[in-house]
Amino acid sequence: MENEPKIPINILITHGFLISMDAGLSIIQDGAIAIEGSRIAAIGTTSTLESQYQPQQIIDASGMFVMPGLINTHTHSGDILFRGLVEDLPLESWLEQLWVAENHFINAESVGWGARLAYIEMVRSGITTALDMFWFPYELAQAAKEVGFHLATGFVFFDSPIADGMLPKERYRLARQFLTQYACDELIIPAVQPHSVYTVSTENLKQASKLAQEFGTLFVTHASETLTEVRNCRRDYGCTPIQYLDRLGALTPRTVLAHCVHLDSDEFDLLSQRGVSVANCPVSNMKLASGIANVSQMLLSGVNVTLGTDGPVSGNDLNLWYTMRLAALVQKTVNHDASLMSTKQVVSMATREGAKALGISAKTGSLEVGKQADIILVQTGRAHSTPSFDPYSSIVYSLGREDVETVLINGRLVMYNRNLLTINETEVIEAVRQLGIQIAIYVSQPNQAEKSQTGIRRKE
Amino acid sequence: MENEPKIPINILITHGFLISMDAGLSIIQDGAIAIEGSRIAAIGTTSTLESQYQPQQIIDASGMFVMPGLINTHTHSGDILFRGLVEDLPLESWLEQLWVAENHFINAESVGWGARLAYIEMVRSGITTALDMFWFPYELAQAAKEVGFHLATGFVFFDSPIADGMLPKERYRLARQFLTQYACDELIIPAVQPHSVYTVSTENLKQASKLAQEFGTLFVTHASETLTEVRNCRRDYGCTPIQYLDRLGALTPRTVLAHCVHLDSDEFDLLSQRGVSVANCPVSNMKLASGIANVSQMLLSGVNVTLGTDGPVSGNDLNLWYTMRLAALVQKTVNHDASLMSTKQVVSMATREGAKALGISAKTGSLEVGKQADIILVQTGRAHSTPSFDPYSSIVYSLGREDVETVLINGRLVMYNRNLLTINETEVIEAVRQLGIQIAIYVSQPNQAEKSQTGIRRKE
C-alpha cells in the first residue's frame, strides 16, 4: 500500500472536527475531506486520507468544525438596499414606507448590487445555498454566479406591474425562458415563485403551478403569514390559504411555503401528506408581530421544516446562526417545554432538511462522498465558545456568523480565512452604501407621502 | 486662540460617529472624545477637540460607532465552565445534571478561571459592566480587576452550604467584610445577593435587606422566574414573591430583580412605586421555557427595565447584542404590536437604564463629560451592516459582538482592534478548556446518577 501512487486531487481539508449531517449524523474527529472538482471524493481520518491523496492545496482545519454549508430557504435579497430603513411600525405603515422607496429604487442594476451584497453576507455567515424571491431574477442569477453561490430563484408571479414594471403575461413568458435556461446549471436552481394567494389571481396561481409541474421545478410562495391573510382568504375563497393552494393542486413535494404561521393541526397533516416543505422565518415573524409558527407541532406531524432569514428589511440581516438559536428558543417557549427542538434537530433544519426542501438532497445538505463540496469551516475554542461539550450545542447556542472562517461552494474556495476570493467585496459594499445615501435623501423629502399615494400599490 | 497651548490628555478618540445615550440622545458626526485618566474630559467634533487637546494616544474611530459600554445586569460568570453541558432538558432534570458537575468542580480556583473567561467574553462583546451573582465573590472581584472590568458583585445568600461549602452565618460575616473592603473601589460595586425567596429563609432575607440598607448597596435577587416559584411562594407565604419581598422591605431603588417573568399589573405598579429595577433575561427565560416577561407593560408602568444575559449555562453566551434584538422581537410578538420596543428604547435598556439599575448613572451608562470613560468602538459598513439608515436600528438589528473593535473601561484600553491588552486570553481559554475536559470525563462516568442522589441539593 505504502508504495502505491497517491491519487491527485484539488483540495484536502485536514485535521477538522467533521460534523457530517448525514443520515446517521456521523462525526469524525481529526477528519479530512478530499475534494476533486466540485465533488467530495473521500471522507475519513486525516491520516488515512493523507496517505491516499496528493492534493494541490491543503486547508488545515485544526480547531475548527467542518460541516455542510447552511441553507437559507427564504429571503428577498434585493431588499438589502433598504435594510433598517423602516423600524418599529405596524405592518401596514411599514409596507407603505418601504414601497415608496422600493418603487423608486428597484431596477435591474440596483437589484444586481443588492443581490451581490446579500450573497456576500450569506457566504460570510456560512450559507452556501439560498432560495431567493425577488424581482429581476436574471440579475440575481448573474450575481450568484459572480459570487459562486448556489441560488434557487425564478420569476415572481404577481398580478400588478410592481418594481419590475412587467405585466403577468410578460413575466410568464420570461419565467419559462428562465426555467429552460437554468435547467441544468451547476449553481442556479430554477423556481416558479408566485408571491402569495393575496397578490396573485386564481388563474395565475394555477398557471404557476402547472409551469412548476411541467418543468419539475420548485413552486415557492408565502402562505398564512398573518391572520389578516388567512381571514381575507376565507372571505374571498371560503377556505384557508393552505386549503386553497391544495385545491389548485399546488401542494407537492416540490412546494416550499414560507412562514405558515397561522395553521391548524389538520393543515399540518395536509402539508405532511403532500410532502410540502415549510420555511420557518422566526426573526421576521416576530419583528413584524405576525405570530409564531408552531414548528414543534409541524415536526410531530411529519412536515419538513427548514429555516429562512427572510429579507433584510424584515429581518435586518441574513444570519442563519441567529435564526437557528431563535427557532429553538421560541418553540421551547410557546410550547412550555424546554426539551423541544433538540440541537441536532435545529442543525438538521439548517442543513439537510433545507436541501430536501429545495429538492437537492442528493447533491448537498450533508458531507458525503459524491455530493457537492459545499463545506464550511467554523472556528471553535474562542472566548465565547469555550468550553464545548457537544458540537450541536455549540452550533445552535454559542457560535455565530463571525466564526465561519472558510467557505467552499461546489468545490470552489469562495471565502478563505474570512477573505472573499470571488468578488470585490469593497466595491459591492460601496455601491450599496451610495444607493443607501440616495434612498435616505429620497425618503426624507417632504413630498414622500404624496408619492406613496400615487405610487403603485400591492394588493395586500 | 490658535496660539494657546493645547491641553495634555491621555487619549483622544477621533472621527467617530458618537452615540452618546445622554438624556437627549445626542449624536455627533465626526465626533471626538478626550480622555484624561479614567474620565471623559471633553466631547465634541474632531476638529474642535483636535485644536484644543494634545493627546498621548490617538484612537481613530473612522467608520465606527462610538458609544457607551453595554451593561449586563444579570449573569452567573462561573457557570461558564459548564456552557452547553446540558441541553434540551426540562428545568428539573437540567438542574440535576448541572449540580452534579457544579458540586464537584466549583471551587475558588475554578471560579477564578471561569470568571476571567466570562469577563473576557463580555469585553469582546462590548460589555464594560456586569452584575454577577456567583460563589467566591473575592475571586470574581480579583478576576474583574485583572481584566479591568466593572463588576457589581458580593456574597450570595443561600441557606444551604452549596458549592462554596459555607453556612449562612459565615457568608454573612464575609458579606459584611466584602461590602466594607469594596465600598470605594474604582472597579468593584459591592452588592448583597440573596439567591431567591425559595432558597433563602425569611430571616436571612431580612438580614440581607438590612445589610444592603446599612451599606447603601445593591440588593439583588431572582424573582418570579417560573410559575412553580410563584405557586410555591403563595403556598408558603400566602403571596407572590414580589409581594413577599415588599413585606420584608426589600424593594427599594437599590433593588435589582432578575427575571420577573410571572407578574401581574399590580406588581408592575408596585415595582414602579418602589423604584425597583428589573433585569430582563429573554434568552434564558425562553431556553428554559420559563416564560416571557411582559417588558412592554413594565415599561408603561414606569419600571426601570434593563437587560441581562443570565449565566452561560442557561443562555450559553454573554452576548448582549443577541439579547437586545431578542428582547425587542419577543415583546413585539407577545403583545401583537410591531411598534413596541423602539430601537432607542432597547439601546437605552442596555446602557443608561442598566447604569441606573446599578446606581451608577452619575458615573457611566452614557458618554458625558465627567463620567468614566467606559466606551466601545463598533465597526460599521461591513457586509452585514450596509446600508445603515439609523444607528439605533443598526445596533439592535444588524450589528453584533464581532463588530466591537475597541473597548475602554475607566479610561483604560482593555481591548484594541480586538486584541485583549490586560490579560493573557490564550492562557485563560486553555485553563477553562482543560477544566471542560475534566468535567466531560466526570459526567460521563456511570455512577453520575448516584452522585446526584447523594449530592447537596438546592431547595428548588
Coordinates of C-alpha atoms in Angstrom, one line a residue, chain B:
Chain B
M1 CA -6.9 81.0 20.3
E2 CA -4.7 79.4 17.7
N3 CA -1.6 80.0 19.7
E4 CA -3.0 78.9 23.0
P5 CA -1.1 75.8 24.3
K6 CA -3.1 72.6 23.9
I7 CA -4.2 70.8 27.0
P8 CA -2.4 67.5 27.5
I9 CA -4.6 64.4 27.8
N10 CA -4.1 60.7 27.7
I11 CA -6.3 59.6 24.8
L12 CA -8.2 61.3 22.0
I13 CA -10.8 59.3 20.1
T14 CA -11.3 60.9 16.8
H15 CA -13.6 60.7 13.7
G16 CA -16.2 58.5 15.3
F17 CA -20.0 58.6 14.9
L18 CA -20.8 59.4 18.6
I19 CA -23.9 57.9 20.0
S20 CA -23.9 59.5 23.5
M21 CA -27.0 57.8 25.1
D22 CA -27.3 61.0 27.2
A23 CA -30.7 62.2 28.3
G24 CA -31.3 63.9 24.9
L25 CA -29.8 61.0 22.9
S26 CA -27.3 63.4 21.3
I27 CA -25.3 62.3 18.3
I28 CA -22.2 63.9 16.9
Q29 CA -20.9 63.0 13.5
D30 CA -17.2 63.1 13.1
G31 CA -17.1 63.2 16.8
A32 CA -14.2 63.1 19.3
I33 CA -13.8 62.3 23.0
A34 CA -10.9 63.5 25.1
I35 CA -10.0 61.2 28.0
E36 CA -7.9 62.1 30.9
G37 CA -7.2 59.4 33.5
S38 CA -10.4 57.4 34.0
R39 CA -12.7 60.2 32.9
I40 CA -14.2 61.8 29.8
A41 CA -12.6 65.3 29.7
A42 CA -14.4 66.6 26.7
I43 CA -16.8 65.6 23.9
G44 CA -17.2 67.5 20.6
T45 CA -16.4 67.4 16.9
T46 CA -13.0 66.1 15.9
S47 CA -11.8 69.4 14.6
T48 CA -12.7 71.2 17.8
L49 CA -11.1 68.7 20.1
E50 CA -8.0 68.3 17.9
S51 CA -7.5 72.0 18.2
Q52 CA -7.7 72.0 22.0
Y53 CA -6.1 68.8 23.2
Q54 CA -2.6 67.3 23.0
P55 CA -3.2 63.5 23.4
Q56 CA -0.6 60.9 24.3
Q57 CA -2.5 58.5 22.1
I58 CA -5.0 59.0 19.3
I59 CA -7.6 56.3 18.5
D60 CA -9.0 56.7 15.1
A61 CA -12.7 55.7 15.1
S62 CA -13.3 56.3 11.4
G63 CA -16.2 54.2 10.2
M64 CA -17.2 53.3 13.7
F65 CA -19.9 54.0 16.2
V66 CA -18.5 55.3 19.5
M67 CA -20.9 54.5 22.3
P68 CA -21.1 53.8 26.0
G69 CA -20.1 50.3 27.0
L70 CA -23.0 47.9 27.4
I71 CA -24.2 46.9 30.9
N72 CA -25.2 43.3 31.7
T73 CA -27.4 43.4 34.7
H74 CA -27.7 39.6 35.3
T75 CA -25.2 36.8 34.9
H76 CA -23.5 34.0 36.8
S77 CA -20.0 34.1 35.5
G78 CA -18.6 30.8 37.0
D79 CA -21.3 28.8 35.2
I80 CA -19.2 29.4 32.0
L81 CA -17.3 26.2 33.0
F82 CA -20.5 24.2 32.1
R83 CA -21.5 26.1 29.0
G84 CA -23.6 23.8 26.9
L85 CA -23.1 20.8 29.2
V86 CA -26.8 20.1 29.5
E87 CA -29.2 20.9 26.7
D88 CA -32.8 20.3 25.8
L89 CA -34.0 19.1 29.2
P90 CA -36.8 20.4 31.3
L91 CA -35.7 22.5 34.3
E92 CA -35.7 19.8 36.9
S93 CA -33.5 17.3 35.0
W94 CA -31.4 20.1 33.7
L95 CA -30.6 21.4 37.2
E96 CA -30.0 17.8 38.5
Q97 CA -27.3 17.2 35.8
L98 CA -25.8 20.7 36.2
W99 CA -25.5 20.4 40.0
V100 CA -23.6 17.1 39.8
A101 CA -21.0 18.9 37.9
E102 CA -21.2 22.1 39.9
N103 CA -20.8 20.4 43.2
H104 CA -17.7 18.6 42.1
F105 CA -15.9 21.4 40.1
I106 CA -16.8 24.7 41.7
N107 CA -14.0 26.0 43.9
A108 CA -12.1 29.2 44.4
E109 CA -9.6 28.4 41.7
S110 CA -12.0 27.1 39.0
V111 CA -14.4 30.1 39.6
G112 CA -11.4 32.4 39.1
W113 CA -10.7 30.9 35.7
G114 CA -14.4 30.9 34.8
A115 CA -14.8 34.5 35.8
R116 CA -11.8 35.6 33.8
L117 CA -13.1 33.9 30.7
A118 CA -16.6 35.4 31.3
Y119 CA -15.2 38.9 31.7
I120 CA -13.0 38.4 28.6
E121 CA -16.1 37.2 26.6
M122 CA -18.1 40.2 27.8
V123 CA -15.3 42.7 27.0
R124 CA -15.1 41.2 23.5
S125 CA -18.8 41.8 23.1
G126 CA -18.7 45.4 24.3
I127 CA -19.9 44.9 27.8
T128 CA -18.0 47.1 30.3
T129 CA -20.0 46.5 33.4
A130 CA -21.8 43.4 34.7
L131 CA -23.8 42.4 37.8
D132 CA -22.6 38.9 38.6
M133 CA -24.1 36.5 41.1
F134 CA -21.8 33.6 41.8
W135 CA -19.9 31.8 44.6
F136 CA -16.5 33.1 45.7
P137 CA -17.0 36.8 45.1
Y138 CA -13.5 37.7 46.2
E139 CA -12.3 35.6 43.3
L140 CA -14.8 37.3 41.0
A141 CA -13.6 40.7 42.1
Q142 CA -10.0 39.7 41.6
A143 CA -10.7 38.4 38.1
A144 CA -12.5 41.7 37.2
K145 CA -9.6 43.7 38.4
E146 CA -7.2 41.7 36.3
V147 CA -9.3 42.2 33.2
G148 CA -10.0 45.8 34.2
F149 CA -13.8 45.3 34.2
H150 CA -16.5 47.0 36.2
L151 CA -18.1 44.3 38.3
A152 CA -21.1 44.5 40.7
T153 CA -21.0 41.5 42.9
G154 CA -21.0 40.3 46.5
F155 CA -21.7 37.3 48.6
V156 CA -24.7 35.1 47.7
F157 CA -27.1 34.5 50.5
F158 CA -28.2 30.8 50.3
D159 CA -29.5 28.7 53.2
S160 CA -27.5 25.5 52.2
P161 CA -23.7 25.2 52.1
I162 CA -23.7 24.8 48.3
A163 CA -20.6 25.0 46.1
D164 CA -18.6 27.2 48.5
G165 CA -19.3 24.9 51.4
M166 CA -20.2 27.8 53.7
L167 CA -23.0 28.1 56.2
P168 CA -25.2 31.3 56.1
K169 CA -23.5 32.8 59.1
E170 CA -20.1 32.5 57.6
R171 CA -21.3 34.0 54.3
Y172 CA -23.0 36.9 56.3
R173 CA -19.7 37.7 58.0
L174 CA -17.8 37.6 54.8
A175 CA -20.5 39.6 53.0
R176 CA -20.0 42.5 55.5
Q177 CA -16.3 42.3 55.0
F178 CA -16.7 42.4 51.2
L179 CA -19.0 45.4 51.4
T180 CA -16.5 47.2 53.6
Q181 CA -13.5 46.3 51.5
Y182 CA -15.0 47.4 48.2
A183 CA -17.0 50.4 49.4
C184 CA -14.9 52.8 47.4
D185 CA -13.3 50.7 44.7
E186 CA -12.9 52.1 41.2
L187 CA -14.0 48.9 39.5
I188 CA -16.0 46.8 42.0
I189 CA -19.5 47.7 43.0
P190 CA -20.4 45.7 46.2
A191 CA -23.8 44.1 46.3
V192 CA -25.9 41.9 48.7
Q193 CA -27.2 38.9 46.7
P194 CA -29.7 36.6 48.3
H195 CA -30.4 33.9 45.7
S196 CA -34.2 33.8 45.8
V197 CA -37.2 33.6 48.0
Y198 CA -37.2 29.8 47.6
T199 CA -33.6 29.2 48.7
V200 CA -33.3 31.8 51.5
S201 CA -35.3 31.8 54.7
T202 CA -37.4 34.9 55.7
E203 CA -34.9 35.6 58.5
N204 CA -31.9 35.5 56.2
L205 CA -33.7 37.6 53.5
K206 CA -34.5 40.2 56.1
Q207 CA -30.9 40.2 57.2
A208 CA -29.7 40.6 53.6
S209 CA -32.1 43.5 53.1
K210 CA -30.9 45.2 56.3
L211 CA -27.3 44.7 55.3
A212 CA -27.9 46.3 51.9
Q213 CA -29.7 49.2 53.6
E214 CA -26.9 49.6 56.2
F215 CA -24.2 49.8 53.5
G216 CA -26.4 51.6 50.9
T217 CA -25.6 48.9 48.4
L218 CA -27.5 46.9 45.8
F219 CA -29.9 44.2 46.9
V220 CA -30.1 41.6 44.1
T221 CA -32.2 38.5 43.8
H222 CA -34.1 36.3 41.4
A223 CA -37.8 36.9 41.5
S224 CA -40.8 35.2 39.8
E225 CA -38.8 33.4 37.3
T226 CA -41.1 30.4 36.9
L227 CA -44.7 29.7 37.6
T228 CA -43.6 27.0 40.1
E229 CA -41.7 29.6 42.1
V230 CA -44.8 31.9 42.3
R231 CA -47.1 28.9 43.2
N232 CA -44.8 27.7 45.9
C233 CA -44.4 31.2 47.3
R234 CA -48.2 31.6 47.5
R235 CA -48.4 28.2 49.2
D236 CA -45.6 29.0 51.7
Y237 CA -46.1 32.7 52.4
G238 CA -49.6 33.4 51.1
C239 CA -48.4 35.9 48.5
T240 CA -46.3 36.3 45.4
P241 CA -42.5 36.7 45.6
I242 CA -42.8 40.4 44.7
Q243 CA -45.4 41.0 47.5
Y244 CA -43.3 38.9 49.9
L245 CA -40.1 40.9 49.1
D246 CA -42.1 44.1 49.6
R247 CA -43.3 42.9 53.0
L248 CA -39.7 42.3 54.0
G249 CA -38.9 45.9 53.0
A250 CA -36.6 44.6 50.3
L251 CA -38.0 46.6 47.4
T252 CA -36.1 49.9 47.1
P253 CA -34.4 51.9 44.3
R254 CA -31.3 49.9 45.2
T255 CA -33.1 46.6 44.3
V256 CA -32.4 44.7 41.1
L257 CA -34.8 41.8 40.5
A258 CA -33.7 39.2 37.8
H259 CA -36.4 37.8 35.5
C260 CA -39.8 38.9 36.8
V261 CA -41.5 36.7 34.2
H262 CA -44.7 36.0 36.0
L263 CA -46.0 39.3 37.4
D264 CA -49.5 40.9 37.2
S265 CA -50.1 44.6 36.5
D266 CA -50.5 45.4 40.2
E267 CA -47.0 44.1 40.7
F268 CA -45.7 46.3 37.9
D269 CA -47.1 49.3 39.6
L270 CA -45.6 48.2 42.9
L271 CA -42.1 47.8 41.4
S272 CA -42.5 51.2 39.7
Q273 CA -43.6 52.9 43.0
R274 CA -40.7 51.3 44.9
G275 CA -38.2 52.3 42.2
V276 CA -37.0 48.7 41.7
S277 CA -35.1 47.8 38.5
V278 CA -35.8 44.6 36.6
A279 CA -33.1 42.6 34.7
N280 CA -34.9 41.1 31.7
C281 CA -33.2 37.9 30.5
P282 CA -35.1 36.7 27.5
V283 CA -32.6 34.1 26.2
S284 CA -32.5 32.2 29.5
N285 CA -36.3 32.5 30.1
M286 CA -37.0 31.2 26.6
K287 CA -34.4 28.4 26.7
L288 CA -35.7 27.0 30.0
A289 CA -39.3 27.6 28.9
S290 CA -39.8 29.8 32.0
G291 CA -42.0 32.2 30.1
I292 CA -41.8 35.7 28.7
A293 CA -41.7 38.8 30.9
N294 CA -44.1 41.5 29.8
V295 CA -41.4 44.1 29.5
S296 CA -43.6 46.4 27.4
Q297 CA -46.2 46.6 30.2
M298 CA -43.5 47.1 32.8
L299 CA -42.1 50.0 30.8
L300 CA -45.6 51.5 30.5
S301 CA -45.9 51.2 34.3
G302 CA -42.7 53.1 34.7
V303 CA -40.5 50.2 35.8
N304 CA -36.8 50.6 35.0
V305 CA -36.1 47.6 32.8
T306 CA -32.6 46.5 31.9
L307 CA -31.0 43.6 30.1
G308 CA -29.2 40.5 31.3
T309 CA -27.6 37.6 29.5
D310 CA -28.1 35.3 32.6
G311 CA -25.4 32.7 33.0
P312 CA -23.7 30.9 30.2
V313 CA -25.4 27.6 31.1
S314 CA -28.9 28.8 30.6
G315 CA -28.1 31.3 27.9
N316 CA -24.8 29.8 26.5
D317 CA -23.1 33.0 25.8
L318 CA -22.7 36.5 27.2
N319 CA -23.8 38.4 24.2
L320 CA -26.0 41.4 24.9
W321 CA -26.3 42.1 21.2
Y322 CA -28.3 38.9 20.9
T323 CA -30.3 39.9 23.9
M324 CA -31.1 43.4 22.7
R325 CA -32.5 42.1 19.4
L326 CA -34.4 39.2 21.1
A327 CA -35.8 41.5 23.8
A328 CA -37.3 43.6 21.0
L329 CA -38.5 40.7 18.9
V330 CA -40.2 38.9 21.6
Q331 CA -42.1 41.9 23.0
K332 CA -43.5 42.8 19.6
T333 CA -44.6 39.2 19.2
V334 CA -46.3 38.5 22.6
N335 CA -48.1 41.9 22.5
H336 CA -49.0 41.6 18.8
D337 CA -47.7 45.0 18.1
A338 CA -44.7 45.7 15.9
S339 CA -44.4 49.2 17.1
L340 CA -43.3 48.3 20.6
M341 CA -39.7 48.4 21.9
S342 CA -38.3 51.1 19.7
T343 CA -34.6 50.7 18.9
K344 CA -33.8 53.7 21.0
Q345 CA -35.6 52.2 24.0
V346 CA -33.7 48.9 23.6
V347 CA -30.3 50.6 23.4
S348 CA -31.2 52.6 26.4
M349 CA -32.0 49.5 28.4
A350 CA -28.6 48.1 27.5
T351 CA -26.8 51.3 28.5
R352 CA -28.2 54.1 30.6
E353 CA -31.1 52.1 32.2
G354 CA -28.5 49.5 33.2
A355 CA -26.4 52.1 34.9
K356 CA -29.5 53.4 36.7
A357 CA -30.3 49.9 38.0
L358 CA -26.8 49.6 39.4
G359 CA -26.9 53.0 41.0
I360 CA -24.1 54.3 38.9
S361 CA -25.9 56.7 36.5
A362 CA -23.7 59.5 37.6
K363 CA -20.6 57.6 36.6
T364 CA -21.4 55.6 33.4
G365 CA -24.2 54.5 31.0
S366 CA -23.7 57.4 28.6
L367 CA -20.9 59.5 27.0
E368 CA -20.9 62.7 29.1
V369 CA -18.1 64.9 30.3
G370 CA -17.0 63.9 33.8
K371 CA -18.2 60.3 33.5
Q372 CA -16.0 57.3 33.5
A373 CA -14.6 56.6 30.1
D374 CA -16.5 53.3 29.5
I375 CA -16.5 53.4 25.8
I376 CA -16.8 51.0 22.9
L377 CA -15.9 51.4 19.3
V378 CA -18.1 49.4 16.9
Q379 CA -17.2 48.8 13.3
T380 CA -19.9 49.7 10.8
G381 CA -20.1 49.4 7.0
R382 CA -19.5 45.7 6.8
A383 CA -21.5 43.4 4.5
H384 CA -24.0 42.7 7.2
S385 CA -24.3 46.3 8.3
T386 CA -24.6 48.1 5.0
P387 CA -26.5 50.2 4.3
S388 CA -27.4 51.9 7.6
F389 CA -30.2 54.4 7.8
D390 CA -30.4 54.7 11.6
P391 CA -27.7 54.0 14.1
Y392 CA -30.1 52.5 16.7
S393 CA -31.6 50.2 14.2
S394 CA -28.1 49.0 13.2
I395 CA -27.2 48.4 16.9
V396 CA -30.3 46.4 17.7
Y397 CA -30.8 44.5 14.5
S398 CA -27.7 44.1 12.4
L399 CA -24.5 44.7 14.4
G400 CA -23.1 42.0 16.6
R401 CA -20.5 41.2 19.2
E402 CA -17.9 40.7 16.5
D403 CA -18.2 44.3 15.4
V404 CA -16.9 45.6 18.7
E405 CA -13.3 46.6 17.9
T406 CA -12.0 48.5 20.8
V407 CA -13.1 48.8 24.5
L408 CA -12.1 51.3 27.1
I409 CA -13.1 50.8 30.7
N410 CA -12.4 53.6 33.2
G411 CA -10.2 55.2 30.6
R412 CA -8.0 52.2 30.2
L413 CA -7.7 50.4 26.8
V414 CA -8.8 46.9 27.6
M415 CA -9.3 45.8 24.0
Y416 CA -7.8 47.4 21.0
N417 CA -8.6 46.2 17.5
R418 CA -9.9 43.1 19.1
N419 CA -6.7 42.3 21.0
L420 CA -7.1 42.0 24.7
L421 CA -4.4 44.2 26.4
T422 CA -4.9 43.4 30.1
I423 CA -4.9 39.7 30.3
N424 CA -3.4 36.6 28.7
E425 CA -6.6 35.4 26.9
T426 CA -4.9 32.2 25.5
E427 CA -3.9 31.1 28.9
V428 CA -7.4 31.7 30.3
I429 CA -9.1 29.8 27.4
E430 CA -6.7 26.9 27.8
A431 CA -7.3 26.7 31.5
V432 CA -11.1 26.5 31.0
R433 CA -10.8 24.1 28.1
Q434 CA -8.8 21.8 30.4
L435 CA -11.4 22.1 33.1
G436 CA -14.0 21.3 30.5
I437 CA -12.2 18.1 29.5
Q438 CA -12.2 17.0 33.2
I439 CA -15.9 17.9 33.5
A440 CA -16.8 15.9 30.4
I441 CA -15.0 12.8 31.8
Y442 CA -16.6 13.2 35.2
V443 CA -20.2 13.5 34.0
S444 CA -19.8 10.6 31.6
Q445 CA -18.9 8.2 34.5
P446 CA -21.6 5.6 35.1
N447 CA -22.0 6.4 38.8
Q448 CA -23.1 10.0 38.0
A449 CA -26.7 9.4 38.8
E450 CA -25.8 8.0 42.2
K451 CA -23.7 11.1 42.9
S452 CA -26.6 13.2 42.0
Q453 CA -28.7 11.4 44.6
T454 CA -26.2 12.0 47.4
G455 CA -25.2 15.5 46.4
I456 CA -26.3 18.6 48.1
R457 CA -29.5 19.9 46.6
R458 CA -30.8 23.4 46.3
K459 CA -34.3 23.8 47.6
E460 CA -35.9 24.4 44.2

